[in-house]
Amino acid sequence: MSQVTSGERAGPLPDRKEGARFYQAGYRVRTGDVDQDMRVRLDAVARYLQDVANDNLEATEFGRTEPFWIVRRTIIDVIRPITWPATVTAQRWCGALSTRWTNMRVRLTSEHETNRFNPDDRPAGLIETEAFWINVNDKGVPSRLSDQAFEMLSSMTDEHRLRWKSMNPEKAPAAEDIPFPDREHVLRITDFDPFKHLNNAAYLEAIEDELVEHPDLVDMPHRVVIEYLRPIVPGTRLTLRRVREGDQLTVWLMMPGTGDELVVAASVAVGPLPTNR
């Protein structure tokens, strides 16, 4: 995707344009979505984002004209965690676009319930997200939006010249230069979608494994940025390289390249929310 060239999102995610239309759907939080502290995991957030994107597409006529999209980056700002039991309300709109790609904003909110397993009252949950979606044709090549789709999406935002700039370091350090040893993350066939690509949620399952060792990062409002660089197909051996510097954890998901070389398939950064929120 090197031909894509927009600004990095270092500050808070932008709010919805006043009066702009949006799509809304609700999803129940299930026990399979949460960790041992009843908190919705990152991979579950990714599934909510996929579900609301699919439901949004099916609610329009663009499932016929723009049926193929790939995600280049997702930003997840966990401001107040969503926990079980609850119903998640997802609101989705376009925050910026160009002729071939869009920043789709999704706001996840929840009013928490109680039950015998989680009887205490909790603050309402709030997770803000933004994903860089690229419209592609059936061969995976970035393609222009139809005039109808561009007109609808552009009405939601005043930013119509979206460009790409990476937020994460794409190059991983050498294994001998960092204190944490590489570790293998075993993939299962259930991690892959019908197109034989690793599901977006499965990348974040690997990050949840890492965050068990860094509980301070998720005990505060935090931002997760994942950028997808190369597709991962069934049979791939996945290696994680990790660096913790202060309150920032960076993880490179690496796979075999040519010979003994490992290449970066995705990069993930976890740290505190921007201070100007």
Short mmCIF file of C-alpha atoms in Angstrom, two decimals, residues 3 24 46 58 84 91 93 116-117 148 174 208 229 241 258 261 276-277:
data_model
loop_
_atom_site.label_atom_id
_atom_site.label_comp_id
_atom_site.label_asym_id
_atom_site.label_seq_id
_atom_site.Cartn_x
_atom_site.Cartn_y
_atom_site.Cartn_z
CA GLN A 3 1.12 4.36 -3.00
CA GLN A 24 -26.34 2.72 14.61
CA ALA A 46 -12.43 -5.70 16.56
CA GLU A 58 -25.90 -4.28 4.02
CA TRP A 84 -20.14 -7.66 31.02
CA GLN A 91 -22.47 4.50 15.99
CA TRP A 93 -19.83 7.45 10.33
CA ARG A 116 -24.73 -12.17 40.48
CA PHE A 117 -21.29 -12.51 38.87
CA GLN A 148 -22.99 7.76 -5.15
CA ALA A 174 17.05 -6.71 15.77
CA GLU A 208 -4.13 -9.60 24.66
CA LEU A 229 1.34 -4.44 6.48
CA ARG A 241 8.91 -9.17 18.87
CA THR A 258 12.93 -15.07 2.08
CA GLU A 261 14.53 -13.46 7.19
CA ASN A 276 -4.92 16.74 25.21
CA ARG A 277 -8.09 14.63 25.28
#
